[in-house]
XYZ file of C-alpha atoms in Angstrom:
702
model
C -24.438 13.499 129.332
C -25.527 14.535 125.920
C -24.767 10.831 124.766
C -26.638 9.436 127.633
C -29.674 11.665 126.881
C -29.411 10.442 123.221
C -29.369 6.754 124.334
C -32.310 7.232 126.308
C -34.388 8.956 123.646
C -33.757 6.170 121.394
C -34.880 3.559 123.853
C -37.969 5.518 124.548
C -38.807 5.580 120.646
C -39.534 2.300 119.526
C -39.832 3.264 115.733
C -36.354 4.871 116.189
C -34.805 1.669 117.296
C -36.502 -0.301 114.494
C -35.172 2.027 111.806
C -31.767 1.821 113.281
C -31.770 -1.907 113.627
C -33.311 -2.839 110.129
C -30.083 -3.053 108.180
C -28.420 -5.314 110.873
C -31.466 -7.353 111.009
C -31.745 -7.682 107.224
C -28.090 -8.856 106.705
C -28.525 -11.433 109.462
C -31.641 -13.025 108.077
C -30.018 -13.043 104.646
C -26.878 -15.091 106.236
C -29.391 -17.365 108.181
C -31.595 -17.843 105.083
C -28.330 -19.355 103.359
C -27.465 -21.717 106.303
C -30.666 -22.796 108.005
C -33.739 -24.617 106.643
C -36.640 -22.194 106.459
C -40.500 -23.011 106.510
C -42.169 -22.633 103.134
C -44.542 -19.582 104.814
C -41.393 -17.414 105.592
C -39.727 -18.534 102.079
C -43.100 -17.125 100.330
C -42.940 -13.896 102.440
C -39.314 -13.247 101.552
C -39.907 -14.022 98.116
C -42.820 -11.565 97.982
C -40.834 -8.972 99.621
C -37.854 -9.474 97.311
C -40.391 -9.061 94.209
C -41.855 -5.797 95.820
C -38.401 -4.417 96.652
C -37.360 -4.828 92.981
C -40.362 -3.319 91.647
C -39.736 -0.407 94.209
C -36.262 0.169 93.060
C -37.336 0.388 89.449
C -40.255 3.044 90.133
C -37.866 5.219 92.158
C -35.550 4.904 89.228
C -38.077 6.081 86.830
C -39.335 9.119 88.931
C -35.964 10.572 90.330
C -34.981 14.006 88.651
C -31.513 12.653 88.026
C -29.578 9.322 88.766
C -27.388 10.643 91.513
C -30.274 11.429 93.415
C -30.600 7.677 94.273
C -26.787 7.370 95.344
C -27.592 4.295 97.346
C -28.472 2.410 94.173
C -25.101 0.454 93.971
C -25.555 -0.670 97.594
C -29.159 -1.843 96.644
C -27.752 -3.788 93.948
C -25.469 -5.675 96.075
C -28.060 -6.312 98.842
C -30.589 -7.482 96.252
C -28.197 -9.688 94.421
C -27.241 -11.360 97.866
C -30.940 -11.482 99.092
C -31.809 -13.303 95.902
C -29.245 -15.942 96.090
C -29.974 -16.522 99.629
C -33.652 -17.327 98.642
C -32.281 -19.533 95.697
C -30.275 -21.594 98.233
C -33.471 -21.951 100.729
C -35.861 -22.915 97.915
C -33.208 -25.427 96.484
C -33.048 -27.045 99.669
C -36.670 -27.494 100.291
C -37.326 -28.610 96.676
C -34.694 -31.351 96.842
C -35.809 -32.417 100.414
C -39.590 -32.371 99.891
C -40.013 -33.121 96.203
C -43.759 -33.677 95.280
C -44.635 -32.478 98.949
C -43.274 -29.091 98.505
C -45.373 -26.527 100.019
C -43.811 -23.265 98.556
C -46.844 -21.240 96.990
C -45.120 -18.514 95.287
C -42.971 -21.039 93.353
C -46.019 -23.215 92.570
C -47.978 -20.141 91.297
C -45.202 -19.260 88.963
C -44.773 -22.713 87.645
C -48.585 -23.022 87.133
C -48.647 -19.844 85.415
C -45.911 -20.585 83.006
C -45.712 -24.139 82.664
C -49.522 -24.879 82.912
C -51.253 -28.016 84.121
C -50.691 -29.887 80.941
C -48.353 -32.681 80.235
C -44.672 -32.450 78.768
C -45.674 -29.973 76.213
C -46.321 -27.578 78.941
C -43.245 -28.586 80.556
C -41.253 -27.755 77.258
C -42.905 -24.377 76.701
C -42.222 -23.436 80.269
C -38.842 -24.368 80.372
C -38.343 -22.528 76.833
C -39.821 -19.431 78.199
C -37.334 -19.499 81.151
C -34.654 -19.696 78.752
C -35.760 -17.106 76.531
C -36.183 -14.670 79.699
C -32.499 -15.770 81.051
C -31.342 -14.863 77.505
C -32.734 -11.650 77.247
C -31.373 -10.769 80.432
C -27.930 -11.817 80.206
C -27.279 -11.063 76.644
C -29.303 -7.882 75.957
C -29.941 -6.102 79.386
C -27.447 -6.817 81.585
C -24.491 -6.969 79.261
C -25.659 -3.457 77.536
C -26.065 -1.899 80.922
C -22.717 -3.183 82.007
C -20.940 -1.737 79.024
C -22.659 1.637 79.449
C -21.743 1.886 83.047
C -18.114 1.120 82.157
C -18.086 3.806 79.544
C -19.995 6.416 81.741
C -17.551 5.658 84.843
C -14.552 6.453 82.429
C -15.699 9.533 80.916
C -17.252 10.878 84.322
C -13.923 10.477 85.911
C -11.850 11.775 82.877
C -14.122 15.018 83.002
C -14.111 15.416 86.627
C -11.002 17.732 86.459
C -12.465 19.728 83.720
C -15.757 20.279 85.598
C -13.901 21.396 88.643
C -12.067 23.999 86.624
C -15.138 25.210 85.205
C -16.727 25.661 88.693
C -13.303 27.273 89.875
C -13.522 29.755 86.861
C -16.990 30.756 87.554
C -16.095 31.302 91.268
C -12.879 33.419 90.424
C -15.043 35.449 88.103
C -17.617 36.242 90.954
C -20.509 34.351 88.968
C -21.150 32.133 91.977
C -20.385 32.534 95.571
C -18.164 30.081 97.616
C -21.106 28.208 98.965
C -22.447 27.562 95.406
C -18.832 26.598 94.357
C -18.748 24.148 97.082
C -22.070 22.784 96.445
C -21.256 22.263 92.588
C -17.739 20.658 93.537
C -19.661 18.191 96.011
C -21.984 17.296 93.150
C -19.411 16.693 90.552
C -17.603 14.203 93.403
C -20.720 12.455 94.189
C -21.404 11.816 90.397
C -18.021 10.711 89.911
C -18.177 8.127 93.147
C -21.820 7.050 91.956
C -20.703 6.056 88.294
C -17.507 4.421 89.740
C -19.686 2.379 92.140
C -22.263 1.711 89.313
C -19.358 0.311 87.173
C -18.252 -2.226 89.955
C -22.190 -2.860 91.142
C -23.084 -3.924 87.756
C -21.239 -6.995 87.853
C -23.269 -8.079 90.633
C -26.338 -8.247 88.285
C -24.536 -10.498 85.570
C -23.043 -12.677 88.363
C -26.406 -13.069 89.882
C -27.984 -14.361 86.607
C -25.002 -16.807 85.770
C -25.189 -18.436 89.393
C -29.126 -18.667 88.987
C -28.768 -20.554 85.750
C -26.167 -22.620 87.534
C -28.626 -23.228 90.539
C -31.529 -24.141 88.289
C -29.481 -26.693 86.372
C -27.779 -28.288 89.590
C -31.388 -28.356 91.189
C -32.753 -30.333 88.005
C -29.911 -32.909 87.977
C -30.292 -33.289 91.917
C -33.968 -33.616 91.723
C -33.632 -36.382 89.051
C -31.026 -38.116 91.131
C -33.121 -37.966 94.381
C -36.524 -38.797 92.742
C -34.857 -41.747 91.123
C -33.700 -43.037 94.490
C -37.122 -42.510 96.000
C -38.782 -44.051 93.225
C -41.112 -41.230 92.693
C -43.234 -41.033 89.605
C -42.884 -38.390 86.910
C -39.567 -37.012 88.506
C -38.887 -34.906 85.550
C -42.239 -33.139 85.625
C -42.071 -32.319 89.251
C -38.635 -31.184 89.434
C -38.456 -29.079 86.141
C -41.686 -27.515 86.855
C -40.478 -26.520 90.613
C -37.211 -25.486 88.913
C -38.715 -23.364 86.359
C -41.052 -21.719 88.937
C -38.307 -21.047 91.376
C -35.880 -19.590 88.585
C -38.803 -17.120 87.576
C -39.484 -15.964 91.216
C -35.792 -15.133 91.700
C -35.097 -13.959 88.037
C -37.888 -11.640 87.705
C -36.708 -9.327 90.686
C -33.309 -9.502 89.026
C -34.749 -8.561 85.582
C -36.481 -5.489 86.996
C -33.282 -4.541 88.944
C -31.252 -4.979 85.671
C -33.875 -2.893 83.770
C -33.475 -0.130 86.664
C -29.770 -0.142 86.469
C -29.833 0.114 82.687
C -32.113 3.108 82.952
C -29.585 4.657 85.503
C -26.490 4.576 83.363
C -28.224 5.508 80.327
C -29.639 8.814 81.765
C -26.148 10.371 82.571
C -26.815 13.325 80.527
C -30.565 13.945 81.368
C -32.298 15.565 84.209
C -36.005 15.487 85.478
C -38.564 12.764 85.476
C -38.251 10.294 82.625
C -41.931 10.639 81.876
C -41.582 14.419 81.199
C -38.550 13.904 79.182
C -40.665 11.370 77.101
C -43.200 13.921 76.448
C -40.934 16.675 75.860
C -38.601 14.815 73.553
C -40.952 12.463 71.480
C -44.705 13.741 71.722
C -43.866 17.402 71.496
C -41.826 17.398 68.257
C -42.718 18.966 65.058
C -46.009 17.772 63.459
C -44.503 16.795 60.220
C -42.950 13.777 62.015
C -46.384 12.588 63.083
C -48.086 13.281 59.642
C -45.432 11.149 57.938
C -45.999 8.405 60.332
C -49.516 8.296 59.943
C -49.064 8.458 55.958
C -46.812 5.310 56.392
C -49.402 3.375 58.554
C -52.199 4.221 56.028
C -49.964 2.769 53.133
C -49.346 -0.317 54.941
C -53.178 -0.722 55.480
C -54.161 -1.089 52.118
C -51.437 -3.672 51.047
C -52.621 -7.041 50.650
C -52.132 -9.359 53.888
C -51.573 -6.290 56.304
C -54.060 -6.084 59.295
C -55.938 -2.964 58.004
C -58.220 -3.008 61.230
C -55.115 -2.594 63.490
C -53.079 -0.134 61.193
C -55.977 2.280 60.437
C -56.846 3.347 63.930
C -53.250 3.701 64.726
C -52.871 6.002 61.648
C -56.001 8.025 62.894
C -54.497 8.664 66.341
C -50.941 9.492 65.075
C -52.786 11.997 62.581
C -54.990 13.402 65.552
C -51.806 14.038 67.529
C -49.958 15.625 64.401
C -53.158 18.021 64.081
C -53.091 18.975 67.796
C -49.284 19.618 67.863
C -49.694 21.922 64.822
C -52.543 23.791 66.329
C -50.731 24.228 69.635
C -47.844 25.669 67.966
C -49.999 28.166 66.207
C -51.672 29.023 69.447
C -48.306 29.705 71.082
C -47.009 31.736 68.144
C -50.150 34.004 68.267
C -49.820 34.282 71.876
C -46.342 35.550 71.704
C -47.233 38.002 68.830
C -50.122 39.303 71.039
C -47.651 39.795 74.014
C -45.300 41.703 71.905
C -47.929 43.936 70.499
C -49.260 44.510 73.843
C -45.735 45.310 74.994
C -45.326 47.870 72.271
C -48.555 49.570 72.721
C -47.476 50.027 76.558
C -44.223 51.627 75.319
C -46.197 54.069 72.736
C -48.581 55.327 75.527
C -47.651 58.675 76.849
C -46.758 59.058 80.454
C -46.372 61.536 83.163
C -42.539 61.715 84.313
C -40.985 63.903 86.923
C -39.230 66.878 85.797
C -35.770 65.011 86.900
C -35.676 61.484 86.282
C -32.314 60.029 88.208
C -30.316 57.674 86.333
C -29.463 54.402 87.720
C -25.978 53.807 88.952
C -25.872 50.442 87.107
C -28.751 48.963 85.174
C -29.366 45.896 83.016
C -31.555 45.837 79.891
C -33.114 42.721 78.627
C -34.522 41.724 75.196
C -38.035 40.226 75.730
C -36.707 36.944 75.066
C -34.515 36.893 77.887
C -37.264 37.952 80.252
C -37.835 34.374 81.418
C -34.232 34.696 83.354
C -35.917 36.963 85.862
C -39.233 35.424 86.120
C -40.027 34.054 89.460
C -42.045 31.413 88.235
C -39.044 29.938 86.422
C -36.477 30.040 89.381
C -35.219 33.846 88.683
C -31.682 32.341 88.387
C -30.440 35.447 87.031
C -31.370 37.571 90.014
C -29.299 34.999 92.468
C -26.345 35.487 90.319
C -26.455 39.327 90.166
C -26.840 39.022 94.089
C -23.798 36.792 94.112
C -21.792 39.232 91.919
C -22.507 42.105 94.345
C -21.537 40.222 97.344
C -18.290 39.075 95.567
C -17.307 42.301 94.175
C -17.736 43.871 97.736
C -15.278 41.189 98.806
C -12.662 41.655 96.186
C -12.968 45.349 95.707
C -14.201 46.928 98.906
C -16.806 48.506 97.092
C -20.579 47.923 97.732
C -22.336 47.922 94.340
C -25.638 49.549 94.205
C -28.720 47.452 93.359
C -28.690 46.625 89.511
C -31.913 47.564 88.076
C -33.238 44.898 85.612
C -35.650 46.158 83.014
C -36.952 45.050 79.702
C -36.130 46.780 76.786
C -38.203 46.395 73.415
C -35.733 48.254 71.372
C -32.951 45.696 72.064
C -33.187 42.274 70.083
C -35.158 39.634 71.687
C -31.704 37.397 72.746
C -29.858 40.758 73.425
C -28.757 42.304 76.707
C -27.327 45.473 77.638
C -25.481 47.013 80.828
C -25.567 50.804 81.430
C -23.367 52.817 84.101
C -25.410 56.022 84.669
C -27.325 55.677 81.549
C -24.316 55.027 79.356
C -23.809 51.763 77.370
C -21.128 49.950 79.164
C -21.376 46.321 77.520
C -23.751 44.220 75.575
C -23.940 40.851 74.205
C -26.313 38.276 72.872
C -27.000 35.112 74.199
C -29.411 31.852 73.279
C -31.560 30.436 75.993
C -31.396 26.793 76.247
C -27.819 26.619 74.671
C -24.532 26.567 76.371
C -21.583 28.757 75.606
C -18.211 26.732 75.067
C -15.097 28.530 75.579
C -11.833 27.030 74.954
C -9.508 27.482 77.765
C -6.508 26.013 75.870
C -7.142 22.346 77.226
C -9.364 21.150 74.481
C -8.796 17.665 73.613
C -10.976 17.568 70.478
C -12.729 20.553 68.452
C -16.796 20.233 68.528
C -19.186 21.648 65.896
C -21.433 24.452 67.042
C -22.558 27.950 66.204
C -19.580 30.270 66.200
C -19.745 33.305 68.615
C -17.743 35.545 70.801
C -17.526 35.414 74.756
C -19.203 38.927 75.361
C -17.315 39.479 78.708
C -13.563 38.821 77.639
C -13.845 38.693 73.638
C -12.740 35.127 73.330
C -14.145 33.021 70.356
C -16.546 30.341 71.612
C -19.352 28.300 70.005
C -23.144 27.661 71.240
C -24.101 24.022 71.636
C -27.445 22.309 72.817
C -27.902 21.050 76.225
C -27.634 17.209 75.061
C -23.917 18.165 74.201
C -22.853 19.768 77.585
C -21.299 16.582 79.046
C -19.398 15.807 75.732
C -18.168 19.297 75.557
C -16.742 19.186 79.275
C -15.371 15.839 78.513
C -13.563 17.395 75.386
C -11.976 20.097 77.582
C -14.279 23.197 77.097
C -15.393 25.561 79.652
C -19.301 25.344 79.403
C -21.250 28.181 80.841
C -24.995 28.639 80.966
C -26.601 31.933 79.997
C -27.009 33.319 83.572
C -23.461 32.680 84.219
C -22.566 34.553 80.949
C -24.609 37.716 82.038
C -23.121 37.398 85.545
C -19.581 36.936 84.271
C -19.894 39.819 82.018
C -21.219 41.935 85.045
C -18.316 41.135 87.049
C -15.945 42.247 84.432
C -17.721 45.552 83.885
C -17.729 46.269 87.549
C -13.804 45.415 87.756
C -13.240 47.876 84.855
C -15.658 50.737 85.880
C -15.716 50.554 89.718
C -14.485 54.252 89.812
C -17.269 55.314 87.485
C -19.758 53.507 89.769
C -18.575 55.034 93.247
C -20.357 58.372 93.625
C -19.980 61.022 96.151
C -22.869 59.783 98.175
C -21.329 56.277 98.122
C -18.285 57.623 99.544
C -19.940 59.653 102.261
C -21.827 56.342 103.034
C -18.664 54.216 103.226
C -17.189 56.903 105.619
C -20.335 57.250 107.861
C -20.223 53.381 108.134
C -16.379 53.160 108.829
C -16.735 55.943 111.537
C -18.720 53.554 113.658
C -15.992 51.300 114.265
C -12.926 53.601 113.644
C -13.976 57.182 114.384
C -10.529 58.474 115.008
C -9.433 57.201 111.761
C -12.266 59.105 109.608
C -12.064 62.365 111.844
C -8.311 62.570 111.262
C -8.629 62.278 107.696
C -11.434 64.839 107.462
C -9.816 67.025 110.085
C -10.806 70.660 109.363
C -7.781 72.470 108.203
C -5.352 69.788 107.835
C -7.689 66.936 106.596
C -9.466 66.493 103.240
C -12.943 67.114 101.815
C -15.030 64.091 101.109
C -14.740 64.852 97.229
C -10.905 64.569 97.709
C -11.192 61.310 99.147
C -13.343 60.171 96.538
C -10.865 61.095 94.027
C -8.189 58.853 95.810
C -10.469 56.002 95.926
C -11.012 56.615 92.104
C -7.289 56.561 91.378
C -6.848 53.123 93.150
C -10.088 51.434 91.646
C -9.069 52.314 88.277
C -6.032 50.223 88.699
C -8.052 47.436 90.199
C -6.776 48.142 93.695
C -9.136 46.846 96.332
C -10.245 49.644 98.771
C -11.368 47.172 101.111
C -8.492 48.029 103.753
C -10.038 51.561 104.323
C -8.550 51.689 107.761
C -4.736 51.801 106.088
C -5.793 53.907 103.370
C -7.117 56.762 105.538
C -4.146 56.405 107.950
C -2.165 57.113 104.992
C -4.125 60.194 103.974
C -4.234 61.337 107.352
C -0.486 61.193 107.922
C 0.462 62.969 104.530
C -2.408 65.341 104.043
C -0.670 68.007 106.270
C 2.437 67.630 104.072
C 0.387 67.956 100.488
C -3.190 67.693 99.521
C -2.134 66.720 96.017
C -4.397 63.639 94.870
C -1.799 62.188 92.881
C 0.669 62.275 95.728
C -1.855 60.953 98.386
C -2.883 58.171 96.352
C 0.722 57.048 95.749
C 1.043 57.152 99.467
C -2.332 55.269 100.032
C -0.877 52.569 97.663
C 2.207 52.206 99.677
C 0.188 51.633 102.842
C -1.467 48.560 101.207
C 1.872 47.342 99.458
C 1.465 43.917 100.828
C -2.163 43.547 99.470
C -1.087 45.031 96.102
C 2.095 42.686 95.781
C 0.291 39.583 96.661
C -1.897 40.027 93.449
C 1.287 39.220 91.371
C 3.592 37.008 93.399
C 4.153 33.439 92.834
C 4.264 30.693 95.484
C 7.857 31.533 96.277
C 6.964 35.107 96.966
C 9.127 36.080 94.032
C 7.625 39.076 92.027
C 8.802 39.056 88.346
C 9.148 42.412 86.969
C 10.303 44.583 83.932
C 12.452 47.705 84.943
C 12.664 50.575 82.785
C 16.272 52.026 81.114
C 17.239 54.935 83.952
C 17.539 57.421 80.881
C 14.249 56.388 79.656
C 12.535 56.738 83.115
C 14.150 60.135 83.529
C 12.618 61.380 80.163
C 9.171 60.143 81.226
C 9.716 62.074 84.565
C 10.778 65.156 82.604
C 7.640 64.804 80.567
C 5.355 65.189 83.634
C 2.888 68.101 82.973
C 0.026 69.351 85.624
C -3.242 69.917 84.019
C -6.646 70.963 85.790
C -7.639 67.113 85.720
C -4.387 65.949 87.112
C -0.821 64.952 86.225
C -0.310 63.481 82.719
C 2.847 62.234 80.679
C 3.337 64.509 77.782
C 5.874 62.717 75.538
C 6.079 64.218 72.022
C 4.531 61.907 69.543
C 7.598 59.829 68.101
C 8.758 59.256 71.367
C 5.339 58.210 72.691
C 5.060 55.620 69.724
C 8.646 54.194 70.369
C 7.893 53.936 74.158
C 4.632 51.990 73.490
C 6.252 49.637 70.909
C 9.016 49.025 73.455
C 6.491 48.060 76.167
C 4.482 46.096 73.999
C 7.356 43.926 73.075
C 8.707 43.487 76.578
C 5.222 42.506 77.806
C 4.684 40.092 75.097
C 8.090 38.483 75.871
C 7.112 38.111 79.702
C 3.617 36.691 78.774
C 5.387 33.852 76.507
C 7.195 32.726 79.558
C 3.821 32.458 81.526
C 4.275 35.194 83.834
C 2.304 38.412 84.604
C 3.528 41.550 83.301
C 4.535 44.026 85.828
C 6.730 47.163 85.468
C 8.498 48.202 88.666
C 9.794 51.960 88.628
C 10.408 54.839 90.884
C 7.794 56.466 92.913
C 8.121 59.745 90.665
C 7.562 57.616 87.629
C 4.891 55.152 88.545
C 1.926 57.372 87.727
C 3.331 58.891 84.697
C 4.054 55.339 83.246
C 0.655 53.977 84.041
C -0.849 57.055 82.629
C 1.425 56.847 79.388
C 0.343 53.247 78.756
C -3.212 53.300 79.999
C -4.893 53.868 76.630
C -2.985 50.776 74.667
C -2.345 48.568 77.674
C -5.229 49.178 80.220
C -4.527 46.076 82.070
C -0.725 46.648 82.541
C 0.157 46.597 86.390
C 2.898 49.233 87.401
C 4.326 49.435 90.541
C 6.756 51.642 92.385
C 9.797 50.682 94.616
C 8.155 51.580 97.980
C 5.344 49.288 97.071
C 7.300 46.103 97.160
C 6.294 44.814 100.768
C 8.674 43.059 103.012
C 9.408 39.671 102.428
C 8.760 39.791 98.537
C 11.590 39.179 96.322
C 11.809 41.253 93.198
C 13.404 39.550 90.240
C 13.897 41.505 86.996
C 13.076 39.530 83.603
C 13.748 42.418 81.509
C 14.472 45.901 80.683
C 12.490 48.367 78.477
C 14.396 50.519 76.260
C 13.829 52.579 73.081
C 15.658 50.990 70.339
C 14.827 53.374 67.394
C 12.675 56.549 67.302
C 10.560 57.852 64.618
C 11.743 60.821 62.918
């Protein structure tokens, strides 16, 4: 029924029918133009359409934001080539059949315009101009564009995997959402397909030019033979004139199309309208460039023989532009200085504050140079990234991150930013707007030059590069990150490390209230008066899980474990371990490989017993109180074993007994905060632990 309704709608809409049938009609027309004779009037109309179509394609290329927006361009090259060749065949048939009686007005107009109405001199000049146009198109434009398209296609295909890895890295770090990652990957695939198609489509243009020249030569020879047999006067003049006119009518659109192709393939690393790029990159340079050009023009104008009446006006125009550029730079500098002073004065003015100022759970302070990242007029890209980080953190950790308050701070340097958790500095960094951060993930093919720096999120060595070198860096194997992604990645890492500090008592209550709507029995049993826990105690259990980067998203299993074992003991350490065991499968899946094998480090039995014996309970909880020499030897042994595991490409995980797990983690947390420690009951069913090393004390400091 739906298909019938759709068919009925198309039949009632003539415009829709014409749009759907136009490609088929166009292809059939091209084929018929090659086979059947065509009246001169229709030939003139089709030649005019060919010229306008080529001009339209060129204008579209000039005004697209980026080349891949015109993804149909390779197909247009094929259609234009076949259409042009069909017109060539039709015009050749008419010229050879009709000779002096040929009535094609488009061809006559072009031939009269180029050759003129003179005698043999006009023929020679027109033929030479035609040869020059063909040579320029074949040797300069078409050949150059073909070579650029080959190189662009090769480098685009080579860098495709690197770009995909960069997008995957941003998605894994929470800098972008899943939808954004899919969109960027689709753009990368579209770009690769586009330049791959352009590499082949460029051959259409070069073939069209060569065949066009061949047709012109054949047309002249055929016309000379036919004219001689008919006894026509001035055979050479008639057929050369018509052949040149025909060649120009068909080759001029080809010249426009090949120019458009050259523009497309040479704008591989550029975005934005071409006119805007020309103004920004040429006319908005330092005024010194234009002053030098003006001086050179003045010097040339005073030399003997040079046309001073041309050079001096040009020098005046260039000098005027240099003066305007310099004054504009001064006004911009003065405006920025005024805004800075105004901001400082506002900060100095006394203001009325409430007696108690609550601290933001999480805030981001920006230097005034980074304020454009959050301005709505400029896209507010950073705000979208922060929202994406909050959504991803809720998915990964089960923790709804409170709104991040973003404020400007005049105390910070212009390019500096700072994260604060409840008013305490938790991380800061410096970024450069308009530049990209290149991080070496270990797959760099060739090193690049740039301003050396350090990735603020992970402390990795990196370099700053400008926008023009972005594609080159990606092809070289670097992970290229823009300024908003740098801040978003840093925020993601801070949330993962400090999730326990962010989760407050009110947040815990909100989590329980939300869960109670769907699972009232679970929450009521965990908070059951007399046998259950208080909200503060559940908050501490959540803190214990989050400190070891264990997601609390599976709240039902966690609270069911708490409700089961709370009557036995209300010890927070004990209940946290039981909660971990309840979500053992979730924890183990962070560290297993594709074969569900969990490679672990074990602890020598006597050493593990010494750690258990060193247990000491304080008001803040359990700690491992090893004596200093033993603690140092223990840390050295762990570091040595962990390093050996990392060298084999595995993630270091320590497996020990339930009694020792928390103490092992507590004793190594300062030196190895990211070390994963699991207990035997946390090994889920179906997961195979494989010991890859044993931690022993080889020596003791006396």
